[in-house]
Coordinates of C-alpha atoms and ligand atoms in Angstrom, one line a residue:
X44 CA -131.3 180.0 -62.9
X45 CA -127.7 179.6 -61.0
X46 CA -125.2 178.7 -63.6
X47 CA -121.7 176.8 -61.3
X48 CA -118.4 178.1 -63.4
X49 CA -115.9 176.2 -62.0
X50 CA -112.4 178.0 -62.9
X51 CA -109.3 176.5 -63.6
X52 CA -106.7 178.0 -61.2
X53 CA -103.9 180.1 -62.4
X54 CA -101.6 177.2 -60.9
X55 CA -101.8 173.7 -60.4
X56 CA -98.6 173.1 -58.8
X57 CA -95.4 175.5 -58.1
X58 CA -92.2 175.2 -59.5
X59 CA -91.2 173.3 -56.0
X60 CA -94.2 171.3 -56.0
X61 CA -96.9 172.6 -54.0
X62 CA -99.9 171.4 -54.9
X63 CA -103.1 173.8 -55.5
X64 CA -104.8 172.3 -51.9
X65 CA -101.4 172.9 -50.5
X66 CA -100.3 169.1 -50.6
X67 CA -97.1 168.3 -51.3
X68 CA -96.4 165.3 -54.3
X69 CA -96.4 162.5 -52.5
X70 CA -99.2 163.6 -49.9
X71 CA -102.5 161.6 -49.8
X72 CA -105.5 163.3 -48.2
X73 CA -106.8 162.7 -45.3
X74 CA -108.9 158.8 -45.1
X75 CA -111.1 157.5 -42.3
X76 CA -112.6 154.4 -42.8
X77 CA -115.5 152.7 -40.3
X78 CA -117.0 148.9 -40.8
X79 CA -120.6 147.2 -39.6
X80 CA -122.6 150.8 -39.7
X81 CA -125.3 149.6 -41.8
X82 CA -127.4 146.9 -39.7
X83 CA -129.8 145.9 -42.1
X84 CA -126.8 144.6 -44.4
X85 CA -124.7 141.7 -44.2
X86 CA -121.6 143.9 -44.6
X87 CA -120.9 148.0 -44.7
X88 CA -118.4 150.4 -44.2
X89 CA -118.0 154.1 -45.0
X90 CA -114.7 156.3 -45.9
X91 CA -113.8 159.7 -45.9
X92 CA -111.2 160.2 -48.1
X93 CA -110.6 164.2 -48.8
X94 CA -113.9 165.6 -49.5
X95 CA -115.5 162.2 -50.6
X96 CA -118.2 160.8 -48.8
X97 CA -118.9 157.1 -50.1
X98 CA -121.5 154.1 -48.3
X99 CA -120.6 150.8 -49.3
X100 CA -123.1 147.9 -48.6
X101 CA -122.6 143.9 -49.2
X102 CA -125.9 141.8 -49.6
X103 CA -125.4 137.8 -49.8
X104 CA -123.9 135.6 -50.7
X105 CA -127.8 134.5 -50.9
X106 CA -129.6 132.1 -53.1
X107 CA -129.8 133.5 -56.3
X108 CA -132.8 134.4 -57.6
X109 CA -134.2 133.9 -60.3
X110 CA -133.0 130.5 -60.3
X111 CA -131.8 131.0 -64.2
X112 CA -129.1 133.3 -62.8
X113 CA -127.3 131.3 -60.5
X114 CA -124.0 130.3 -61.5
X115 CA -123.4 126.3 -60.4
X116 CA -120.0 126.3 -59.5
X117 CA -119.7 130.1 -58.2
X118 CA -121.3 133.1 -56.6
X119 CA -122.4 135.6 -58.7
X120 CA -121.5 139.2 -57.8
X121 CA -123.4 142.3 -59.1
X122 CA -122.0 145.5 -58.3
X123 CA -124.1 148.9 -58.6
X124 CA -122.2 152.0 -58.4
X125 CA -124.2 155.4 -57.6
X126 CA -123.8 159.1 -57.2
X127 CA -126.7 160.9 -54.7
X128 CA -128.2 163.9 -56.8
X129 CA -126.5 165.9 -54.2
X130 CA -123.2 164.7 -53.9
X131 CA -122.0 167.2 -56.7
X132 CA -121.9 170.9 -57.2
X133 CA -125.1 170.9 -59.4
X134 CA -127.3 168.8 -58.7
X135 CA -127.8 165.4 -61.0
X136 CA -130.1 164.0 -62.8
X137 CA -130.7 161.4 -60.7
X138 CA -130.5 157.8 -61.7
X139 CA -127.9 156.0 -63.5
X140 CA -125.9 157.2 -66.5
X141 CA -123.1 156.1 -68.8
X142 CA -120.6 156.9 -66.0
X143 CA -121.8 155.2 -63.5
X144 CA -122.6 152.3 -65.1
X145 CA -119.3 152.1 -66.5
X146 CA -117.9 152.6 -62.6
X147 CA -120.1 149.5 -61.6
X148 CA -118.3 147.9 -63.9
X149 CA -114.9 148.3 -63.0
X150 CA -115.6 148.6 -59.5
X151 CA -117.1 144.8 -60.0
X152 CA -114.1 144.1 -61.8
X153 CA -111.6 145.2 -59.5
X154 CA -113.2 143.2 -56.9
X155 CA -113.9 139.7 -58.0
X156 CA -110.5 138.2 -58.5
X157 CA -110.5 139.0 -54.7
X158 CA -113.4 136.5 -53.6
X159 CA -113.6 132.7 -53.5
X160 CA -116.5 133.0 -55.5
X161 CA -116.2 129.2 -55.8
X162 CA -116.8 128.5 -52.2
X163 CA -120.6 130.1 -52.6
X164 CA -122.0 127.8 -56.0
X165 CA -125.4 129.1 -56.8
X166 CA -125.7 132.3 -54.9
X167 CA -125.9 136.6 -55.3
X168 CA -123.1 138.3 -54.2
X169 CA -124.6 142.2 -54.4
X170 CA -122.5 144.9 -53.7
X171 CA -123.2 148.5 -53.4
X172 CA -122.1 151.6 -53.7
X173 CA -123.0 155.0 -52.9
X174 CA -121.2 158.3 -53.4
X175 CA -123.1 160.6 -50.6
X176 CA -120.4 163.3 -51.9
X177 CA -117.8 163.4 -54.6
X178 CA -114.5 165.1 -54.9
X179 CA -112.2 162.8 -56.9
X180 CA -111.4 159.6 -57.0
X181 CA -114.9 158.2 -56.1
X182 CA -113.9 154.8 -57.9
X183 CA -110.5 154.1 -56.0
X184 CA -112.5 155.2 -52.4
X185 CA -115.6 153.2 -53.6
X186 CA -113.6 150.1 -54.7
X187 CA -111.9 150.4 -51.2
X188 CA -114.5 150.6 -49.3
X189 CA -116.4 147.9 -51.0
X190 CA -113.4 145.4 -50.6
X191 CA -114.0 146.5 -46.7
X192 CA -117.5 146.0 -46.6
X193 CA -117.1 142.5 -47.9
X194 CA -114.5 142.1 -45.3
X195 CA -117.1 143.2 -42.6
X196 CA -119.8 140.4 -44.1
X197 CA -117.5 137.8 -43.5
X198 CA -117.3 136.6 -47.5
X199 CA -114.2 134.7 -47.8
X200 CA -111.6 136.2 -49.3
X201 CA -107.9 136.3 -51.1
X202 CA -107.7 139.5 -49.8
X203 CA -108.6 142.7 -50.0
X204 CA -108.5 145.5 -52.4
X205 CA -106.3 148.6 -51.5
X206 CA -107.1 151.6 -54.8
X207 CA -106.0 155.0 -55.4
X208 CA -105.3 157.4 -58.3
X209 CA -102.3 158.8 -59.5
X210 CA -101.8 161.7 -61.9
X211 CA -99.6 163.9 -63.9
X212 CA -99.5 168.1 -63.4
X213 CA -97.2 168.9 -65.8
X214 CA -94.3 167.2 -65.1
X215 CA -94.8 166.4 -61.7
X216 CA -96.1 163.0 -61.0
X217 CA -98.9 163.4 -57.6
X218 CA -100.4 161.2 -55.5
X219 CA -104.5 161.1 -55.1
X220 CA -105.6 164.1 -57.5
X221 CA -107.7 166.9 -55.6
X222 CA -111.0 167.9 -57.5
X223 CA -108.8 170.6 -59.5
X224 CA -106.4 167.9 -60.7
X225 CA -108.8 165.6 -62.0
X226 CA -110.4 168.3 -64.0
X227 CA -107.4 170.5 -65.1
X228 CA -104.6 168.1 -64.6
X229 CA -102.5 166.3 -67.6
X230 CA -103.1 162.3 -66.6
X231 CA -105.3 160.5 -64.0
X232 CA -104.3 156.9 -63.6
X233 CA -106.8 155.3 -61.1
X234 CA -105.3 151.3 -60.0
X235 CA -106.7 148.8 -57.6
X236 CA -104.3 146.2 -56.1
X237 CA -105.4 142.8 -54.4
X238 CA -103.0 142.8 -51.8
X239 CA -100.8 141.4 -50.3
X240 CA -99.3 140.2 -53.1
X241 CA -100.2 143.0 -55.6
X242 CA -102.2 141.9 -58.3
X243 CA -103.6 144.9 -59.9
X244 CA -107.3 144.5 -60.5
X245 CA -108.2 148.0 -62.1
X246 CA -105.8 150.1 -64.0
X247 CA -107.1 152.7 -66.0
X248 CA -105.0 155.9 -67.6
X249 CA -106.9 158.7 -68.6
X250 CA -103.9 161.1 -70.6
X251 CA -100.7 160.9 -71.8
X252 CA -97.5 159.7 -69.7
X253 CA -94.0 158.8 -70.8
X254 CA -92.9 155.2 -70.0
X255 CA -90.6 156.4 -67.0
X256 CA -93.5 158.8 -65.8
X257 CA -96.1 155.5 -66.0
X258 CA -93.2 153.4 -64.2
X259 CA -93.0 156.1 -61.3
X260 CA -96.8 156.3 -60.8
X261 CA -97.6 153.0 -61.0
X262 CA -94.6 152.6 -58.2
X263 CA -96.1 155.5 -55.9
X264 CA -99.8 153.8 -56.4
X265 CA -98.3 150.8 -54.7
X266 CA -97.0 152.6 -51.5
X267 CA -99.9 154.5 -51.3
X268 CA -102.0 151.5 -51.7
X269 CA -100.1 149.7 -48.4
X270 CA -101.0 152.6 -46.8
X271 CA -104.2 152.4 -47.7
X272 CA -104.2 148.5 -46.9
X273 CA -102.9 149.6 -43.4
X274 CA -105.7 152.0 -42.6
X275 CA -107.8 149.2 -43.8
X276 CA -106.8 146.4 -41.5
X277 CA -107.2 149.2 -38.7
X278 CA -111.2 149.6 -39.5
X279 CA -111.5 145.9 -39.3
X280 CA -110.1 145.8 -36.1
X281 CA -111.3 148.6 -34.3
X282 CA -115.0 147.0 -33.4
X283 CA -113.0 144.0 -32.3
X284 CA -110.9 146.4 -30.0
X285 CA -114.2 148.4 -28.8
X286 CA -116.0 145.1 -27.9
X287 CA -112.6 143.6 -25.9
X288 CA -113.4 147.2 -24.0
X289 CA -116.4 146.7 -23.6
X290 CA -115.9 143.1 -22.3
X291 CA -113.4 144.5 -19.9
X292 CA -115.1 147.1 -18.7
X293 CA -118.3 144.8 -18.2
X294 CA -116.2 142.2 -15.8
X295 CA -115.2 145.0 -13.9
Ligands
ADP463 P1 -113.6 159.6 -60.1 O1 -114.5 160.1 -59.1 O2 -113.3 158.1 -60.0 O3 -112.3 160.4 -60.2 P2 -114.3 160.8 -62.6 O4 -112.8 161.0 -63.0 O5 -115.2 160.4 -63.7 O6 -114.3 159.7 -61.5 O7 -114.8 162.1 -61.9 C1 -114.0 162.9 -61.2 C2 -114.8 163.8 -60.3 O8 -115.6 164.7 -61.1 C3 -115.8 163.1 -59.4 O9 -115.3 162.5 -58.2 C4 -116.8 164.1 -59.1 O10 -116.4 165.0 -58.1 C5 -116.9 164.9 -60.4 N1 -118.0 164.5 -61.2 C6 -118.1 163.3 -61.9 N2 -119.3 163.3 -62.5 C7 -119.9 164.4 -62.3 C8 -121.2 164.9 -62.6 N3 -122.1 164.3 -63.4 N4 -121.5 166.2 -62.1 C9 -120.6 166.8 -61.4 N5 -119.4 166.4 -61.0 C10 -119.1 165.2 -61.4

């Protein structure tokens, strides 16, 4: 049976900060972001963000059913996060585990203070999410697309929700950790922002920082997150710009 090694490189990042995938610091990778490509649900989008692949879909807000669930004075939301046995190097065991039930939870979490769930009494908000292929940062790229997708079902909203990870490589401070940073690097702080005016919604640290090195991530998290916010607004529009096109092209 095929055993998958994977081996730590011999460097993370150089002396003058080049990263192992050849980013500098400060560089995100690359993110492409489409709305509406799921017909069947009320809302969808998908992202491409490095080598992640991630579907996000939005059910509701429908009657909630069974009846005993149904909150009186607000939607409920439910939020399932979930990795395709083939979106890793070796295959997984497919079906939910610890991690991913912990990711629907923080993914939910990071989303809700975004919704007027009190505009939709007694109804299912049900989002999902599904990693088609993972390379890092499948909860920032999942939450993002998610906030999209409820975008694209027309829920209303406070606004959306921007998320990236920031992380520590010795004493360099990066931007989005590549697959080899999250495994071999020194701190991976994942945080979700409810723009515009920057609530954060998900923060999570996972190893050791100094104060001044948590201040400068946190900071650098932000202007990637309006970034991020940016190319969001862009998806959203860019039906809207195909169908004024379309339009045009039709009264020709
Ligand atoms: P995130 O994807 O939000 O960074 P983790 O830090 O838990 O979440 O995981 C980092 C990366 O490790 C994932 O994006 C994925 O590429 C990989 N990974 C996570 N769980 C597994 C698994 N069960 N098998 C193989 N790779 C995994």
């Amino acid at each position: 049976m095929p055993i998958f090694v994977e081996t730590k490189p011999e460097v993370l990042i150089t002396e003058d900060g080049v990263r192992v995938d050849g980013r500098g610091p400060l560089d995100l990778r690359p993110i492409k972001m489409e709305v509406g490509i799921l017909s069947r649900a009320d809302g969808s989008a998908y992202i491409e963000w490095g080598g992640n692949r991630i579907l996000a879909a939005v059910y509701g807000p429908r009657e909630a059913k069974p009846k005993h669930i149904a909150l009186p004075d607000r939607a409920l939301v439910r939020c399932r996060y979930m990795m395709a046995p083939f979106s890793t190097l070796e295959r997984r065991k497919p079906g939910p585990d610890r991690r991913s039930v912990e990711l629907s939870k923080v993914i939910r979490e990071a989303l809700v203070p975004s919704i007027f769930l009190e505009e939709y009494p007694g109804t299912v908000i049900d989002v999902f999410v599904e990693v088609l292929r993972s390379d890092a940062g499948t909860r920032v790229a999942g939450t993002t697309a998610a906030s999209l997708a409820l975008a694209n079902a027309g829920i209303a909203l406070r606004g959306r929700v921007a998320a990236v990870a920031v992380g520590r490589v010795g004493d360099w401070i990066v931007v989005d950790p590549g697959h080899d940073e999250d495994m071999w690097g020194d701190a991976d702080m994942p945080v979700a922002f409810l723009m515009e005016d920057k609530e954060i919604t998900l923060l999570q640290l996972d190893g050791p920082m100094t104060e001044e090195q948590f201040r400068e991530a946190l900071s650098l998290a932000e202007k990637c997150a309006e970034i991020i916010y940016e190319a969001q607004r862009e998806a959203l529009r860019r039906p809207l710009i195909l169908a004024e096109r379309r339009v045009a092209e039709e009264g020709r």
